CSV table of C-alpha atoms in Angstrom, one decimal:
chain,number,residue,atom,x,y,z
G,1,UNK,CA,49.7,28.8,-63.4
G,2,UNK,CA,46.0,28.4,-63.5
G,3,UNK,CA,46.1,25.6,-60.9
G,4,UNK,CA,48.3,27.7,-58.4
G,5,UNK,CA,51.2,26.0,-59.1
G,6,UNK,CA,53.3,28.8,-59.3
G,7,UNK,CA,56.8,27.4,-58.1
G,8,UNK,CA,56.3,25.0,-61.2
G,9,UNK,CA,54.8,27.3,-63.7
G,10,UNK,CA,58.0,29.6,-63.0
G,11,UNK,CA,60.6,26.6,-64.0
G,12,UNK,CA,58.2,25.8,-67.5
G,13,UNK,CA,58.4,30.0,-68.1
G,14,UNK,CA,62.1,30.9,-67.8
G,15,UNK,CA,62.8,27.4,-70.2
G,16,UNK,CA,60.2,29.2,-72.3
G,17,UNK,CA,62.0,32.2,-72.4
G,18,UNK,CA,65.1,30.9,-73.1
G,19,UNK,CA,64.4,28.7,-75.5
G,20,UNK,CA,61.9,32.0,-77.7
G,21,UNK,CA,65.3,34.0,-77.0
G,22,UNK,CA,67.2,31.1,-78.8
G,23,UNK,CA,65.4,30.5,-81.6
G,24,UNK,CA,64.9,34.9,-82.2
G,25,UNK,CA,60.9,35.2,-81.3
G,26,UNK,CA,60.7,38.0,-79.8
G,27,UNK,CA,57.1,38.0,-79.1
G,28,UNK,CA,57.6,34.4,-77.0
G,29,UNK,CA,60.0,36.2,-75.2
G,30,UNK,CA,58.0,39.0,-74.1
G,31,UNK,CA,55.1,37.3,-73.7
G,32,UNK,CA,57.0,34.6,-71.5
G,33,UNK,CA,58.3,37.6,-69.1
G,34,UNK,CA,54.7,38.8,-68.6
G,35,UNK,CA,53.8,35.7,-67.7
G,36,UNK,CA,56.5,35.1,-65.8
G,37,UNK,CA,56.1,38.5,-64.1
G,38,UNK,CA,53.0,37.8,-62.7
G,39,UNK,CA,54.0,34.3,-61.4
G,40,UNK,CA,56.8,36.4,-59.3
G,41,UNK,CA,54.2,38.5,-58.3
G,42,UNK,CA,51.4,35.5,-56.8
G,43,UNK,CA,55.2,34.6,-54.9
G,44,UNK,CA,55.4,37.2,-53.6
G,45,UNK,CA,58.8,38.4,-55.1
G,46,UNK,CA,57.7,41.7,-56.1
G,47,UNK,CA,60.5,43.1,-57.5
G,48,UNK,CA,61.0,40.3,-59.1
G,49,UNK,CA,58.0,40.9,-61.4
G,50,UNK,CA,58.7,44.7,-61.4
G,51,UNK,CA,61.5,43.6,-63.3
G,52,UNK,CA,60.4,41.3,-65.5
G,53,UNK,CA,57.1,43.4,-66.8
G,54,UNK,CA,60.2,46.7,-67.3
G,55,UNK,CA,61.7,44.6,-69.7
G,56,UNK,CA,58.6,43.8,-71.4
G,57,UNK,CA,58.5,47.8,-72.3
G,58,UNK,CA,62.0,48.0,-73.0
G,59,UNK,CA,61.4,44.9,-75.9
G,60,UNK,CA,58.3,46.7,-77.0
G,61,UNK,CA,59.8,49.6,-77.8
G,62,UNK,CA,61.2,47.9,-81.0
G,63,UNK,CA,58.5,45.4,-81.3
G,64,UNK,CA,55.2,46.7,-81.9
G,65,UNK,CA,52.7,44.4,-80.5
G,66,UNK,CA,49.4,46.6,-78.9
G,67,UNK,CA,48.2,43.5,-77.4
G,68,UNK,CA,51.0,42.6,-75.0
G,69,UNK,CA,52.2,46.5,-74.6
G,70,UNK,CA,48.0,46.8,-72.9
G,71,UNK,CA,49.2,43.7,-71.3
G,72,UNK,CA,52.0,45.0,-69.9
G,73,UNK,CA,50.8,47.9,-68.6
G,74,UNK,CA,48.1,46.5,-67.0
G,75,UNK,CA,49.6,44.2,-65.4
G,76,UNK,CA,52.2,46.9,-64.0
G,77,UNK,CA,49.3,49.0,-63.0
G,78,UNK,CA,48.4,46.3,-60.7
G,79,UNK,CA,51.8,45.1,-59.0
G,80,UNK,CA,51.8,48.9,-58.5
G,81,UNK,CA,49.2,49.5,-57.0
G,82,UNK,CA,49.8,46.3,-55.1
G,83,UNK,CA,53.1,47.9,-53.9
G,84,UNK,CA,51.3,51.5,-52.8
G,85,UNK,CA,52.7,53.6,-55.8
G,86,UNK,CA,49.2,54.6,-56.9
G,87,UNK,CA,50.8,57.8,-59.5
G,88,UNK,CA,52.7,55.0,-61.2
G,89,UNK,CA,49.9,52.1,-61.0
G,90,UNK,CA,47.2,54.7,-62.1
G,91,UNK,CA,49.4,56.2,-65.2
G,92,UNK,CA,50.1,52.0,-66.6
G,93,UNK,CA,46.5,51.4,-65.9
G,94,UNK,CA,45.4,54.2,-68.1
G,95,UNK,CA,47.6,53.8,-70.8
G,96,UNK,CA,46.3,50.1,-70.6
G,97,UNK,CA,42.7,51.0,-70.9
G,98,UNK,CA,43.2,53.7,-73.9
G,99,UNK,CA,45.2,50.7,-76.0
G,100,UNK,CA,41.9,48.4,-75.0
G,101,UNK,CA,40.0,50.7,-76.6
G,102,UNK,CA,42.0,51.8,-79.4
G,103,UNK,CA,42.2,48.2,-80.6
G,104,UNK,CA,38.7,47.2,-79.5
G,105,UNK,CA,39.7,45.0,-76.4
G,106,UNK,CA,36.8,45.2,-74.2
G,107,UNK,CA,37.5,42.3,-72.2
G,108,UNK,CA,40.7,44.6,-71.6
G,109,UNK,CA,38.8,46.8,-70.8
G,110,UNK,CA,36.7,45.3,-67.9
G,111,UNK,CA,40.1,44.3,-66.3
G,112,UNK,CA,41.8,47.8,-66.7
G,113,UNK,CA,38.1,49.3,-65.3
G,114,UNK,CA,38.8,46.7,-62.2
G,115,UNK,CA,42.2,47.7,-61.1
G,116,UNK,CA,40.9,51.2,-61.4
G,117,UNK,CA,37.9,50.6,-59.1
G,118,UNK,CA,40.3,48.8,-56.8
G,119,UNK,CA,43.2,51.7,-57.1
G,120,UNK,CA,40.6,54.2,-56.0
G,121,UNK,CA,39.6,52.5,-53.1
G,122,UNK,CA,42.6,52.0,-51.4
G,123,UNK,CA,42.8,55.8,-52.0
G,124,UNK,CA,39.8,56.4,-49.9
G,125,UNK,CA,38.2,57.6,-53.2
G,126,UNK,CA,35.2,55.2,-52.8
G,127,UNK,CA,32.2,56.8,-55.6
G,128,UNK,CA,35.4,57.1,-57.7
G,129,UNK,CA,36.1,53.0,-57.0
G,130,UNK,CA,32.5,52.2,-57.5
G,131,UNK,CA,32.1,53.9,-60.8
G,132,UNK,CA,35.3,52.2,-62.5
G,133,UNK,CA,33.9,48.8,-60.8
G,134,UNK,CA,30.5,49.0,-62.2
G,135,UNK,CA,31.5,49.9,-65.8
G,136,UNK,CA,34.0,46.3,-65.2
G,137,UNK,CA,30.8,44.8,-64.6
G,138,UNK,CA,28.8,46.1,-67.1
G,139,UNK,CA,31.3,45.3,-69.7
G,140,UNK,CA,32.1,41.4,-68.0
G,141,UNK,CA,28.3,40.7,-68.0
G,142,UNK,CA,28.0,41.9,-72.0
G,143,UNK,CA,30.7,39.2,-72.7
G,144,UNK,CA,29.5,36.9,-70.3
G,145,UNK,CA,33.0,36.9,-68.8
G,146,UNK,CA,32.5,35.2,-65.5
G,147,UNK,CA,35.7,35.2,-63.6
G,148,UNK,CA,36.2,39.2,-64.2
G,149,UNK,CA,32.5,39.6,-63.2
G,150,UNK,CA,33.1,38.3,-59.9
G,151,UNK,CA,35.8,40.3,-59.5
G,152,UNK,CA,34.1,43.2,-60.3
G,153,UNK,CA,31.3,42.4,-57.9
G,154,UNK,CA,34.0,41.7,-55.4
G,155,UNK,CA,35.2,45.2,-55.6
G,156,UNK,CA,31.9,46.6,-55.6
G,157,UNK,CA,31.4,45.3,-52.5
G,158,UNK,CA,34.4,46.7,-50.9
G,159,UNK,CA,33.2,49.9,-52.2
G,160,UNK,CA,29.9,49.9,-50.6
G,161,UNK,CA,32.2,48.6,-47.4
G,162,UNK,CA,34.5,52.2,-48.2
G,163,UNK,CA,31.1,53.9,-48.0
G,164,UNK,CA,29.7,52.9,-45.0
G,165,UNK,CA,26.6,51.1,-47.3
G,166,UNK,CA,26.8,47.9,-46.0
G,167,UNK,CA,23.8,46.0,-46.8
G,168,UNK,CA,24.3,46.9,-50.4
G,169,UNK,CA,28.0,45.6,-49.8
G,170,UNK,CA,26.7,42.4,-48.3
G,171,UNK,CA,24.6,42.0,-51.5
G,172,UNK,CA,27.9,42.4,-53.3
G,173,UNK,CA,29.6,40.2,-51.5
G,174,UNK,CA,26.9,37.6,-51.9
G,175,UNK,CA,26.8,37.9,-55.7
G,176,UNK,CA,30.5,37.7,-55.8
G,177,UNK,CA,30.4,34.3,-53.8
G,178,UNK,CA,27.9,32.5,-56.3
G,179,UNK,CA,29.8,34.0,-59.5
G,180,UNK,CA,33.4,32.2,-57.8
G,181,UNK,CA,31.9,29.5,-56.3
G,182,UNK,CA,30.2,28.1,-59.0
G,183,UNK,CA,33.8,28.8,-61.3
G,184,UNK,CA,35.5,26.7,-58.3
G,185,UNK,CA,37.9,30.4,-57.5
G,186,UNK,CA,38.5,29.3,-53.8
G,187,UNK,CA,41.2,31.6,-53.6
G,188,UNK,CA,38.8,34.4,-54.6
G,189,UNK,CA,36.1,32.4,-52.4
G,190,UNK,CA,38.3,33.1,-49.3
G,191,UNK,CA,39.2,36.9,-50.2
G,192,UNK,CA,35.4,37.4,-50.9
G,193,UNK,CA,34.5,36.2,-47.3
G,194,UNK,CA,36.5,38.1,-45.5
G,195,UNK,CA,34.5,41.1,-46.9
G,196,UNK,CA,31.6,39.9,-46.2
G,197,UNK,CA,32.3,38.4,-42.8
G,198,UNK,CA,33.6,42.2,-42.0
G,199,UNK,CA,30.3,43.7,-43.6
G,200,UNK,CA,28.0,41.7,-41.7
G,201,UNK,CA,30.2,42.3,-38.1
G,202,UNK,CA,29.6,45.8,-38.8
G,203,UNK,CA,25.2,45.5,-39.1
G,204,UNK,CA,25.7,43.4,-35.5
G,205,UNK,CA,24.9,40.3,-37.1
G,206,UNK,CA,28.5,39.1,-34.9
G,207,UNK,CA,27.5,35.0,-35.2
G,208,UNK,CA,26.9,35.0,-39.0
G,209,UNK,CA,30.1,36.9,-39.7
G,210,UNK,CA,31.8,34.1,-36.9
G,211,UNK,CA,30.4,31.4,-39.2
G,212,UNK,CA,32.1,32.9,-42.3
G,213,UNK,CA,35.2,33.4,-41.0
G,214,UNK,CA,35.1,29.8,-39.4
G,215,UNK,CA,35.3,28.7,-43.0
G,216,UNK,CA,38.0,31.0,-44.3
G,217,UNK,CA,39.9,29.2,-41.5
G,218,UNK,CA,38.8,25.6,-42.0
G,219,UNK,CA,40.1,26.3,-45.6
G,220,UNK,CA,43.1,27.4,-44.3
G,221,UNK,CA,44.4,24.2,-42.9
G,222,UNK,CA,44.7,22.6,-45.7
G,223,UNK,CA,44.4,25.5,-48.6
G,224,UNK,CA,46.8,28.7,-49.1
G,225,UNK,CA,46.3,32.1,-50.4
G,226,UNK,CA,48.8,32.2,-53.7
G,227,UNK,CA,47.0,34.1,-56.4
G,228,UNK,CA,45.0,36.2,-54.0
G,229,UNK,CA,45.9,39.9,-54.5
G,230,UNK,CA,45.1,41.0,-51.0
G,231,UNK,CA,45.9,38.3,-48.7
G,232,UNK,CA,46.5,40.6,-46.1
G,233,UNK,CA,43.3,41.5,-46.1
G,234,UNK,CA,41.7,37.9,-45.3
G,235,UNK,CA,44.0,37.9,-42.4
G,236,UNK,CA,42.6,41.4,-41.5
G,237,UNK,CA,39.2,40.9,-41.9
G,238,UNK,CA,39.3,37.5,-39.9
G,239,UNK,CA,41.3,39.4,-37.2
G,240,UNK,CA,38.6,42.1,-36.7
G,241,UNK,CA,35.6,39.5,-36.2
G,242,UNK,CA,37.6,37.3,-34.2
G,243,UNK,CA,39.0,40.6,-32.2
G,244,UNK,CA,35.3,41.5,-31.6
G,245,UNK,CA,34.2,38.6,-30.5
G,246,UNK,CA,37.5,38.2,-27.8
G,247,UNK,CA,38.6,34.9,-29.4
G,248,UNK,CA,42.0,33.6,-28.2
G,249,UNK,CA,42.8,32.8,-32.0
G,250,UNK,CA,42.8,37.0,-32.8
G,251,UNK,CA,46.6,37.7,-31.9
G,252,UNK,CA,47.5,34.5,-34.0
G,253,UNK,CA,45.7,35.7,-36.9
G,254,UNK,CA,47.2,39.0,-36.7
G,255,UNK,CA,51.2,37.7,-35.8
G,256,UNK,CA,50.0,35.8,-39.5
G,257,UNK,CA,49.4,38.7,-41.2
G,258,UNK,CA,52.1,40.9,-40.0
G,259,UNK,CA,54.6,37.9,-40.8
G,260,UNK,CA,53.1,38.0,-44.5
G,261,UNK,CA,53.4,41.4,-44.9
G,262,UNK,CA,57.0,41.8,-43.7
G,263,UNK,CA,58.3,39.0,-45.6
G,264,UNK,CA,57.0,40.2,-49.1
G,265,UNK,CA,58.7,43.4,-48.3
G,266,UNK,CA,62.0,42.0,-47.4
G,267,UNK,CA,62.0,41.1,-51.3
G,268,UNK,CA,61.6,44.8,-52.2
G,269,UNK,CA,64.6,45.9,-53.2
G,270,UNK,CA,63.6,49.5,-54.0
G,271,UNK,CA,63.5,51.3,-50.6
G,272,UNK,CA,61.0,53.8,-51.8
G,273,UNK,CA,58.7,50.4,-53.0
G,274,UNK,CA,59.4,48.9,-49.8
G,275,UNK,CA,58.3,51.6,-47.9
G,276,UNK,CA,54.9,52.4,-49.4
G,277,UNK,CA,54.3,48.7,-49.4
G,278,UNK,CA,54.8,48.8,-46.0
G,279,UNK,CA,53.1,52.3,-45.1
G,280,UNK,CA,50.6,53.4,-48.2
G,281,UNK,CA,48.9,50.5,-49.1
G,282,UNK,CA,46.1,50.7,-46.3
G,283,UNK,CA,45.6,47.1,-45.2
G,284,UNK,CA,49.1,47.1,-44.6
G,285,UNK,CA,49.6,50.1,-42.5
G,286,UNK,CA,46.0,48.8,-40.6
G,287,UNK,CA,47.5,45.3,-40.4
G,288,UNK,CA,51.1,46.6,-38.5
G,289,UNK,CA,49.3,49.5,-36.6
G,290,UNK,CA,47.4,47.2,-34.8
């Protein structure tokens, strides 16, 4: 899972499952399903995952475990807000970051403040966003917690973006790179320079944000974008320099996206899902408006 291997970490989890499920540990078996759920979700399958992480709270009902029910949530908080249903995503998310607290989690914590920040900014609610983001990085940097630190300064810098700021979203940005960088996060490298390609397009500084978008592309030759949340928005960002500067690789980029997008939501099986995937979540809607 770790490695991105997610086609293989899905066979090892459902033998998991099944074999917790055989031998009556119910704890294996739910914590196999989260895991499992978020391996559907980096594949894409959506509902896949929806499924799996509903009968994690169905189990839990009977089997008290705080742990994996803040889990849970919070990891339904974010395949919801991944799938545009922000009154769902922002009620698991919440429930998630009381149970951090109430049982003292506070690397819980930073991640439930995170998927806040980033729930609020694809609302358009961008003090909101930074707010829930800095708090993430406030508590990541008191636990020197590295990966949720870039993260957090990842979202901070998308914030800034929301706001129009955009040299303090460039210094975001930057921050974000060394944190991942230097924990070897390509993935997270890639989504991270697309923001700041984007941010520095928009202070007419047009060559540097070419050359960091020549290097989202050079990785994507050879590299992928499973475990990105947002790959859309690499796509998108790329697109936009590459549509400014009238480069004949712009409607390829775009065709990329679209394709992404529309294929995920094939796997939707819940219209109403399907449809804000498709028409609320607001790279999305950019990505097929264009």
């Amino acid at each position: 899972q770790r490695q991105q291997r997610f086609h293989e970490a899905r066979v090892h989890l459902q033998a998991a499952q099944r074999t917790h499920a055989a031998i009556d540990n119910r704890h294996g078996v739910t914590m196999a399903l989260i895991n499992l759920g978020i391996v559907h979700e980096m594949l894409g399958e959506l509902s896949a995952a929806h499924n799996a992480f509903q009968d994690v709270l169905k189990e839990l009902v009977n089997l008290p475990d705080r742990y994996q029910f803040s889990l849970v949530n919070y990891s339904l908080g974010v395949l919801l807000s991944r799938l545009g249903d922000y009154v769902d995503a922002h009620r698991h998310l919440m429930t998630a970051l009381e149970t951090d607290r109430a049982i003292g989690d506070r690397g819980g914590q930073a991640w439930a403040h995170s998927a806040l920040g980033l729930l609020y900014n694809h609302t358009g609610d961008y003090k909101t966003a930074l707010a829930y983001h800095q708090r993430a990085l406030q508590l990541a940097q008191e636990q020197g917690a590295r990966t949720i630190e870039g993260v957090a300064r990842l979202g901070i810098g998308r914030d800034y973006a929301g706001l129009g700021q955009w040299a303090q979203a460039e210094d975001a940005y930057t921050a974000a790179l060394s944190v991942q960088m230097a924990q070897q996060q390509w993935v997270r490298v890639q989504e991270t320079r697309g923001g700041l390609a984007f941010a520095l397009l928009a202070q007419d500084r047009g060559d540097e944000a070419m050359a960091q978008v020549e290097q989202i592309l050079d990785y994507l030759v050879t590299g992928a974008l499973a475990g990105a949340r947002e790959p859309a928005l690499v796509y998108w960002h790329c697109y936009q320099v590459l549509h400014a500067h009238e480069d004949s690789r712009a409607p390829e980029i775009l065709a990329t996206a679209t394709a992404l997008i529309q294929t995920n939501a094939a796997k939707i099986d819940d219209p109403r899902h399907r449809h804000t995937y498709l028409h609320s979540e607001p790279t999305h809607r950019r990505v097929l408006n264009a």
